[in-house]
Short mmCIF file of C-alpha atoms and ligand atoms in Angstrom, two decimals:
data_model
loop_
_atom_site.label_atom_id
_atom_site.label_comp_id
_atom_site.label_asym_id
_atom_site.label_seq_id
_atom_site.Cartn_x
_atom_site.Cartn_y
_atom_site.Cartn_z
CA MET A 1 84.12 97.28 118.93
CA ALA A 2 84.10 94.76 115.58
CA SER A 3 86.18 91.99 116.19
CA TYR A 4 88.25 90.25 113.22
CA ASP A 5 90.35 87.26 113.06
CA VAL A 6 92.98 89.28 110.93
CA VAL A 7 92.95 92.04 109.62
CA VAL A 8 95.12 92.86 106.20
CA ALA A 9 96.81 96.24 105.78
CA GLY A 10 97.52 96.75 102.27
CA LEU A 11 95.25 94.81 99.50
CA GLY A 12 98.29 94.91 96.74
CA GLY A 13 99.83 91.92 95.50
CA PHE A 14 99.95 90.09 98.57
CA GLY A 15 97.42 91.43 100.87
CA SER A 16 94.79 90.51 98.00
CA ALA A 17 96.57 87.12 97.85
CA THR A 18 96.47 86.69 101.99
CA ALA A 19 93.18 88.16 102.19
CA TYR A 20 91.87 85.13 99.29
CA HIS A 21 93.89 82.47 101.37
CA LEU A 22 92.31 83.88 104.51
CA ALA A 23 89.01 83.51 103.60
CA ALA A 24 88.76 80.76 101.57
CA ARG A 25 89.98 79.21 105.11
CA GLY A 26 86.85 80.65 106.51
CA HIS A 27 88.28 83.15 108.92
CA ARG A 28 87.13 86.76 109.51
CA VAL A 29 89.15 88.71 107.66
CA LEU A 30 89.11 92.83 107.19
CA GLY A 31 91.37 94.48 104.39
CA LEU A 32 92.07 98.17 104.65
CA ASP A 33 93.64 100.11 101.55
CA PRO A 34 93.54 104.02 100.93
CA HIS A 35 93.38 103.25 97.58
CA PRO A 36 90.72 101.76 94.76
CA ALA A 37 91.56 97.94 93.90
CA GLY A 38 93.74 97.20 91.82
CA HIS A 39 95.47 100.68 91.59
CA ALA A 40 98.90 102.12 89.77
CA PHE A 41 100.20 104.11 92.91
CA GLY A 42 102.32 100.86 94.33
CA ALA A 43 104.33 97.76 92.43
CA SER A 44 101.84 95.69 91.00
CA HIS A 45 100.54 97.50 87.86
CA GLY A 46 101.97 97.62 84.32
CA GLU A 47 100.58 94.89 82.38
CA SER A 48 102.92 92.02 83.40
CA ARG A 49 104.83 89.83 85.97
CA ILE A 50 107.96 87.14 84.98
CA VAL A 51 107.46 83.90 86.53
CA ARG A 52 109.94 82.01 86.36
CA GLN A 53 111.68 78.63 87.90
CA ALA A 54 115.20 78.83 87.08
CA TYR A 55 116.08 81.59 89.90
CA PHE A 56 119.48 83.27 89.88
CA GLU A 57 118.34 84.80 93.06
CA GLY A 58 118.78 81.67 94.62
CA SER A 59 117.71 77.65 94.40
CA ALA A 60 116.22 78.10 97.61
CA TYR A 61 113.21 79.95 96.10
CA VAL A 62 112.53 76.52 93.56
CA PRO A 63 110.41 75.08 96.63
CA LEU A 64 108.28 77.76 96.66
CA LEU A 65 108.04 78.32 92.90
CA ARG A 66 106.80 75.48 92.53
CA ARG A 67 104.16 75.48 94.39
CA GLY A 68 103.24 78.78 93.52
CA VAL A 69 102.57 77.32 89.72
CA GLU A 70 99.93 75.02 91.28
CA LEU A 71 98.32 77.83 92.89
CA TRP A 72 98.31 80.42 90.02
CA GLU A 73 96.96 77.40 88.16
CA ARG A 74 94.36 77.40 90.71
CA LEU A 75 93.72 81.25 90.94
CA VAL A 76 92.66 80.34 87.05
CA ARG A 77 90.53 78.15 87.42
CA ASP A 78 88.71 79.72 90.71
CA ALA A 79 88.67 82.76 88.71
CA GLY A 80 87.56 81.55 85.68
CA GLU A 81 89.90 83.50 83.76
CA PRO A 82 93.30 83.11 82.08
CA MET A 83 96.23 84.47 83.76
CA LEU A 84 99.83 82.40 83.42
CA ARG A 85 100.72 82.40 79.78
CA GLU A 86 103.82 80.52 79.13
CA THR A 87 106.36 82.21 76.72
CA GLY A 88 109.38 80.75 77.63
CA GLY A 89 112.03 83.11 79.05
CA LEU A 90 115.33 83.60 78.23
CA PHE A 91 118.48 84.61 80.91
CA LEU A 92 121.66 85.80 78.73
CA GLY A 93 124.91 86.64 79.75
CA ARG A 94 128.52 85.77 79.66
CA PRO A 95 129.44 82.48 81.25
CA GLY A 96 130.32 83.59 84.78
CA THR A 97 127.71 86.30 85.05
CA ARG A 98 125.20 85.80 87.87
CA ILE A 99 121.89 85.93 85.95
CA PHE A 100 123.29 83.01 83.51
CA GLU A 101 124.91 80.75 86.10
CA GLY A 102 122.63 81.31 88.64
CA SER A 103 119.70 80.23 86.24
CA LEU A 104 121.70 77.27 85.20
CA ALA A 105 122.62 76.25 88.85
CA SER A 106 119.11 76.38 90.15
CA ALA A 107 117.54 74.50 87.06
CA ARG A 108 120.33 71.82 87.33
CA ASP A 109 119.79 71.54 91.08
CA TRP A 110 116.06 71.43 91.13
CA ASP A 111 116.02 69.07 87.59
CA ILE A 112 114.13 72.08 85.78
CA THR A 113 113.55 71.62 82.30
CA HIS A 114 115.92 73.92 80.16
CA GLU A 115 118.32 74.30 77.32
CA VAL A 116 121.46 76.49 76.90
CA LEU A 117 121.83 78.05 73.81
CA ASP A 118 124.98 79.86 72.73
CA ALA A 119 124.24 82.92 70.76
CA ASP A 120 123.76 82.11 67.46
CA GLU A 121 121.06 79.32 68.65
CA VAL A 122 119.28 81.96 69.99
CA SER A 123 119.23 83.98 67.40
CA ALA A 124 118.27 81.15 65.28
CA ARG A 125 115.38 80.44 67.08
CA PHE A 126 114.15 83.91 68.29
CA PRO A 127 115.63 85.70 65.05
CA ALA A 128 114.60 89.31 67.00
CA PHE A 129 117.59 88.57 69.27
CA ARG A 130 121.02 89.33 68.34
CA PRO A 131 123.63 88.68 71.18
CA PRO A 132 126.88 89.72 71.34
CA PRO A 133 129.45 86.75 70.40
CA GLY A 134 129.98 85.16 74.09
CA THR A 135 127.01 85.51 75.15
CA ALA A 136 125.27 82.42 76.80
CA ALA A 137 121.58 81.95 77.69
CA LEU A 138 119.70 79.44 79.37
CA TYR A 139 116.22 79.29 77.85
CA GLU A 140 113.61 77.78 80.66
CA PRO A 141 110.76 76.72 78.22
CA ARG A 142 107.94 76.96 80.78
CA ALA A 143 108.68 80.50 82.39
CA GLY A 144 106.12 83.13 81.34
CA VAL A 145 103.90 85.89 82.50
CA VAL A 146 101.31 86.99 84.76
CA PRO A 147 98.78 90.16 84.82
CA PRO A 148 99.30 92.19 87.80
CA GLU A 149 96.47 94.12 88.15
CA ARG A 150 93.87 91.36 87.39
CA ALA A 151 96.01 88.94 89.66
CA VAL A 152 95.23 91.26 92.39
CA LEU A 153 91.29 92.17 91.11
CA ALA A 154 91.10 88.36 90.78
CA HIS A 155 92.35 87.37 94.71
CA LEU A 156 89.76 90.25 95.69
CA ARG A 157 87.27 89.16 94.05
CA LEU A 158 87.52 85.76 95.61
CA ALA A 159 88.47 87.00 99.17
CA ALA A 160 85.49 88.50 99.14
CA ALA A 161 82.88 85.88 97.93
CA ALA A 162 84.57 83.75 100.81
CA GLY A 163 83.17 86.27 103.32
CA ALA A 164 86.32 88.89 103.56
CA GLN A 165 85.54 92.78 104.30
CA LEU A 166 87.55 95.06 101.39
CA ARG A 167 87.65 98.75 102.60
CA HIS A 168 89.36 100.57 99.88
CA GLY A 169 90.09 104.18 100.73
CA GLN A 170 90.36 103.36 104.28
CA PRO A 171 94.06 102.83 105.14
CA MET A 172 95.07 101.80 108.67
CA LEU A 173 96.27 104.66 110.24
CA GLY A 174 98.05 102.52 113.16
CA TRP A 175 98.04 99.81 115.63
CA GLU A 176 98.58 98.63 118.90
CA PRO A 177 99.34 95.37 120.76
CA ARG A 178 96.52 93.93 123.30
CA GLY A 179 97.56 90.87 125.06
CA GLY A 180 98.09 88.30 122.24
CA ALA A 181 96.15 90.25 119.99
CA VAL A 182 95.92 93.41 118.24
CA ARG A 183 93.97 96.49 117.93
CA VAL A 184 94.02 98.39 114.70
CA HIS A 185 92.69 101.97 114.10
CA THR A 186 91.48 103.36 111.33
CA ALA A 187 89.57 106.41 110.58
CA ALA A 188 86.03 104.97 111.01
CA GLY A 189 87.09 103.81 114.47
CA SER A 190 89.26 101.32 115.91
CA VAL A 191 88.63 97.41 115.50
CA ASP A 192 90.45 94.25 117.35
CA ALA A 193 91.91 90.88 115.69
CA GLY A 194 94.08 88.23 116.53
CA ALA A 195 96.61 89.29 114.12
CA LEU A 196 97.71 91.44 111.76
CA VAL A 197 99.52 91.40 108.44
CA LEU A 198 101.07 94.14 107.07
CA ALA A 199 101.71 94.29 103.18
CA THR A 200 102.02 97.79 102.28
CA GLY A 201 104.59 97.79 99.51
CA ARG A 202 106.33 100.88 98.68
CA TRP A 203 104.63 102.69 102.11
CA ALA A 204 106.29 99.88 103.92
CA PRO A 205 108.99 102.02 105.44
CA ASP A 206 106.73 104.25 107.05
CA VAL A 207 104.29 102.41 108.35
CA LEU A 208 107.32 100.04 109.72
CA ALA A 209 109.16 103.04 111.36
CA GLY A 210 111.15 102.42 114.26
CA LEU A 211 111.75 99.07 113.66
CA GLY A 212 114.90 99.58 111.73
CA LEU A 213 114.32 97.54 109.18
CA PRO A 214 116.48 99.04 106.21
CA LEU A 215 114.20 98.84 103.25
CA ARG A 216 114.75 101.65 100.04
CA VAL A 217 112.46 102.42 98.25
CA GLU A 218 113.60 103.16 94.04
CA PRO A 219 111.71 104.31 91.22
CA ARG A 220 111.47 102.05 88.03
CA VAL A 221 110.37 102.94 85.19
CA MET A 222 108.29 100.54 82.43
CA HIS A 223 108.93 101.36 78.46
CA TRP A 224 107.39 100.55 75.92
CA PHE A 225 108.11 100.14 71.91
CA ALA A 226 106.96 99.67 68.62
CA PRO A 227 109.32 97.98 67.17
CA SER A 228 110.39 98.63 63.16
CA GLY A 229 108.90 95.64 61.03
CA GLY A 230 105.72 95.77 63.20
CA VAL A 231 105.24 93.45 66.33
CA ALA A 232 104.94 89.91 64.54
CA PRO A 233 108.53 88.92 65.34
CA TYR A 234 107.96 89.87 68.99
CA GLU A 235 104.78 88.36 69.66
CA PRO A 236 105.15 85.12 72.21
CA GLY A 237 105.69 81.81 70.38
CA ARG A 238 108.26 83.59 68.90
CA PHE A 239 109.49 85.99 71.21
CA PRO A 240 110.40 84.69 74.46
CA LEU A 241 110.66 87.33 78.07
CA TRP A 242 114.35 87.65 79.06
CA ILE A 243 116.77 89.12 81.27
CA TRP A 244 119.86 90.06 79.97
CA GLU A 245 123.24 91.15 82.14
CA ARG A 246 125.72 92.99 80.55
CA ASP A 247 129.15 93.36 80.86
CA ASP A 248 128.95 96.18 82.97
CA GLY A 249 126.65 94.65 85.43
CA THR A 250 123.85 96.84 84.20
CA ALA A 251 120.45 94.22 83.19
CA PRO A 252 117.32 95.32 81.66
CA TYR A 253 114.72 93.08 80.76
CA GLY A 254 111.52 92.51 78.33
CA VAL A 255 108.39 90.35 77.67
CA PRO A 256 107.02 89.77 74.39
CA ALA A 257 103.78 92.07 72.81
CA LEU A 258 101.20 91.02 74.72
CA ALA A 259 98.87 92.96 73.50
CA GLY A 260 98.93 93.30 69.96
CA ALA A 261 100.55 95.92 67.68
CA ALA A 262 98.35 98.77 69.75
CA GLY A 263 100.16 97.47 72.98
CA GLY A 264 103.67 97.48 72.36
CA VAL A 265 106.42 95.55 72.91
CA LYS A 266 107.89 96.53 77.02
CA ALA A 267 111.28 96.77 78.18
CA SER A 268 112.75 97.94 81.27
CA VAL A 269 115.72 98.00 83.40
CA HIS A 270 115.90 95.73 85.97
CA ARG A 271 119.10 96.51 87.67
CA SER A 272 121.89 99.29 86.80
CA ALA A 273 125.44 98.86 87.67
CA VAL A 274 126.22 102.74 86.32
CA ARG A 275 123.57 104.65 87.41
CA PRO A 276 120.12 104.86 89.25
CA ALA A 277 118.28 102.17 87.32
CA GLY A 278 115.12 104.25 87.49
CA SER A 279 116.81 106.99 85.59
CA TRP A 280 117.22 105.18 82.36
CA THR A 281 114.58 107.34 79.39
CA ALA A 282 112.98 105.71 76.90
CA GLN A 283 115.36 106.66 74.29
CA GLU A 284 118.43 104.86 76.77
CA VAL A 285 116.88 102.10 77.45
CA ALA A 286 116.34 102.06 73.25
CA ARG A 287 120.26 102.37 72.54
CA LEU A 288 120.98 99.72 75.66
CA LEU A 289 118.65 97.25 74.04
CA GLY A 290 120.58 97.95 71.00
CA GLY A 291 123.49 95.36 71.68
CA LEU A 292 120.25 92.63 72.10
CA LEU A 293 117.56 93.47 70.06
CA PRO A 294 118.50 95.93 67.42
CA GLY A 295 114.75 96.44 66.06
CA LEU A 296 112.52 96.76 69.18
CA GLY A 297 113.47 100.35 70.23
CA ALA A 298 112.42 102.09 66.97
CA GLU A 299 109.29 104.08 68.59
CA HIS A 300 109.02 104.74 72.07
CA LEU A 301 105.13 104.52 72.96
CA ARG A 302 104.70 105.23 76.36
CA SER A 303 105.92 105.11 79.93
CA VAL A 304 104.62 103.76 83.23
CA GLU A 305 106.38 104.51 87.17
CA CYS A 306 106.86 101.89 89.74
CA ALA A 307 108.71 101.00 92.78
CA TYR A 308 110.68 98.50 94.12
CA THR A 309 111.10 98.30 97.42
CA LEU A 310 114.84 96.89 98.44
CA THR A 311 116.41 95.25 101.17
CA PRO A 312 119.45 94.93 101.39
CA ASP A 313 120.89 91.31 100.34
CA GLU A 314 117.72 91.37 98.21
CA HIS A 315 115.10 88.53 99.83
CA PHE A 316 111.68 89.43 101.13
CA VAL A 317 110.94 89.95 104.82
CA VAL A 318 107.81 87.82 105.62
CA GLY A 319 107.75 86.45 109.25
CA ARG A 320 106.67 87.17 112.74
CA HIS A 321 107.27 91.14 114.43
CA PRO A 322 110.33 90.72 115.99
CA ARG A 323 108.41 91.78 119.17
CA VAL A 324 104.96 91.51 118.69
CA PRO A 325 103.91 87.79 117.39
CA ALA A 326 100.43 89.03 116.42
CA VAL A 327 101.91 91.08 113.57
CA VAL A 328 102.79 89.43 110.64
CA LEU A 329 105.13 91.34 108.39
CA ALA A 330 105.19 91.07 103.79
CA CYS A 331 107.30 93.65 102.36
CA GLY A 332 111.08 94.14 100.86
CA PHE A 333 110.11 92.08 97.65
CA SER A 334 113.22 93.50 95.84
CA GLY A 335 111.33 93.77 92.16
CA HIS A 336 111.13 89.98 92.21
CA GLY A 337 108.05 89.17 94.57
CA PHE A 338 104.97 89.29 92.26
CA LYS A 339 105.39 85.99 91.08
CA PHE A 340 105.27 84.81 94.78
CA THR A 341 102.08 86.63 95.74
CA PRO A 342 99.67 82.89 95.96
CA VAL A 343 102.36 80.88 97.75
CA LEU A 344 103.52 83.76 99.62
CA GLY A 345 99.98 84.53 100.26
CA GLU A 346 99.20 81.27 101.57
CA ALA A 347 102.31 81.41 103.91
CA LEU A 348 100.96 84.93 105.50
CA ALA A 349 97.49 83.43 106.07
CA ASP A 350 99.46 80.24 107.95
CA LEU A 351 101.49 82.37 109.98
CA ALA A 352 98.44 85.26 110.57
CA THR A 353 96.56 81.98 112.22
CA GLY A 354 99.18 80.00 114.25
CA ALA A 355 99.87 77.53 111.37
CA GLU A 356 102.98 76.53 110.72
CA PRO A 357 103.87 77.67 107.02
CA ALA A 358 105.31 74.61 104.74
CA TYR A 359 108.10 76.39 103.57
CA ASP A 360 111.48 77.09 105.19
CA LEU A 361 110.96 81.17 105.72
CA ALA A 362 113.89 81.41 107.57
CA MET A 363 116.28 83.14 104.78
CA PHE A 364 113.70 86.31 104.97
CA ALA A 365 113.42 86.52 108.79
CA PRO A 366 112.36 90.07 109.72
CA GLY A 367 115.19 89.70 112.43
CA ARG A 368 117.87 89.01 110.52
CA PHE A 369 119.53 92.37 109.93
CA ALA A 370 119.33 93.38 113.43
CA ALA A 371 123.13 91.79 114.01
C1 FAD B 401 108.63 97.59 87.05
C2 FAD B 401 108.72 96.67 88.15
C3 FAD B 401 108.36 95.53 87.81
C4 FAD B 401 108.64 94.05 87.96
N1 FAD B 401 108.71 92.84 87.67
C5 FAD B 401 108.50 91.67 88.21
C6 FAD B 401 108.02 89.93 87.70
O1 FAD B 401 108.74 90.35 86.46
N2 FAD B 401 108.19 89.68 88.33
C7 FAD B 401 108.07 88.94 90.00
O2 FAD B 401 107.76 88.43 90.10
N3 FAD B 401 108.00 90.85 90.23
C8 FAD B 401 108.25 91.58 89.89
N4 FAD B 401 108.25 92.82 90.58
C9 FAD B 401 108.08 93.10 91.71
C10 FAD B 401 106.75 92.91 92.38
O3 FAD B 401 105.56 93.19 91.37
C11 FAD B 401 106.31 93.13 93.51
O4 FAD B 401 107.32 92.47 94.53
C12 FAD B 401 104.77 93.30 94.08
O5 FAD B 401 104.18 93.62 93.25
C13 FAD B 401 104.72 94.28 95.97
O6 FAD B 401 103.58 93.57 96.44
P1 FAD B 401 103.27 94.22 97.52
O7 FAD B 401 101.36 93.63 98.25
O8 FAD B 401 104.28 94.14 98.01
O9 FAD B 401 102.66 95.76 96.64
P2 FAD B 401 101.52 96.45 96.39
O10 FAD B 401 100.94 95.60 95.22
O11 FAD B 401 102.06 97.88 95.83
O12 FAD B 401 100.86 96.79 97.93
C14 FAD B 401 100.65 97.65 98.87
C15 FAD B 401 99.90 98.02 99.27
O13 FAD B 401 99.48 98.69 100.34
C16 FAD B 401 98.72 100.14 100.53
N5 FAD B 401 99.01 100.54 101.24
C17 FAD B 401 99.98 101.40 101.62
N6 FAD B 401 99.61 102.12 102.86
C18 FAD B 401 98.89 101.89 103.66
C19 FAD B 401 98.29 101.89 105.06
N7 FAD B 401 98.25 102.62 105.88
N8 FAD B 401 97.12 101.08 105.11
C20 FAD B 401 96.80 99.73 104.65
N9 FAD B 401 96.92 100.00 103.11
C21 FAD B 401 97.97 100.49 102.98
C22 FAD B 401 98.45 100.32 98.95
O14 FAD B 401 97.57 101.50 98.68
C23 FAD B 401 99.11 98.93 98.33
O15 FAD B 401 97.76 98.59 97.86
C24 FAD B 401 108.43 94.47 90.20
C25 FAD B 401 108.27 95.50 89.86
C26 FAD B 401 108.32 96.60 89.34
C27 FAD B 401 108.01 97.90 89.96
#
């Protein structure tokens, strides 16, 4: 029976990065995934993912985000292709709302370069925006976007070049503990491994059934629009990425026109306080945006579905299996995980090989829901 140091089940955002870090350290890695590389059935597709340091989800993420930027830059060098594109980021809402105040608190805690703008200053700087009076905005000039499909493919390519065996079209069918190690089953037979990393995204609730993790899979729809008057005012340099918390708690977001006029301008709903966030149609999103970006939603170009895998506290699940330490869990990324794929790939490689991660991952402990 073949044996490996680590089997990685799931070769999407996190599994591809983990396989890369493991293989680059010289470990024998087998990667399994039922779908083709860079597919659009999970959570790592749709042209762009936001990368920022001012983190309203919690200041505790910032050390990881800082290392993350170093690793994104390393990926650019190693893969030899552009990846991280700085566009600046605006995080808007009334004073007192979480997205504005949380972004500001983490920027202050960690000395992240930022400016605070009022509604008129936002419009003067970025003419496509017309925030309602009383809106405040944190502007982070170094925020940007990464292309998720290309990042996954780059991690997979580098992992394979470093010796990882990657089997697409071959899911993990099951696993069992074997002493301090693990036996992994596939349709092509079983393999033994020192450790197993489970990075199966929206399929985690099935793969981890029996563990009692409170994971909830919710659809989200990304929409692309052709703005009235053309895309020029929405192109990088004149238009930052943005997240806007409305007074009703609904939070749409978007990014600049990254692919010129043909590509359009992307916008979606991250969180919705008034109805399921995945239920907003393109026309409804266009209307919703009218209060911030009146020209953006003029013509709907296309929509693509994706899925969030949410935990109750919206912090990730990253750590050893509560009962089987040779199995490492990476799931529940709650709609904000992609920017962490390189840095948590590095930490998952540590966990799978008995090394101590350089970061405190206690807030992601799989066992935290047990109580
Ligand atoms: C619309 C949308 C917008 C987002 N925007 C942002 C953003 O701006 N910034 C940000 O940081 N994050 C963002 N996120 C979140 C981020 O994209 C996800 O957290 C991240 O992509 C999750 O990666 P993953 O590896 O967990 O899942 P995936 O990339 O989906 O990978 C899971 C893999 O597991 C495989 N698999 C399933 N079952 C098995 C099995 N039995 N055996 C082996 N393999 C299996 C699947 O085929 C898949 O390839 C967004 C998410 C969505 C949906």
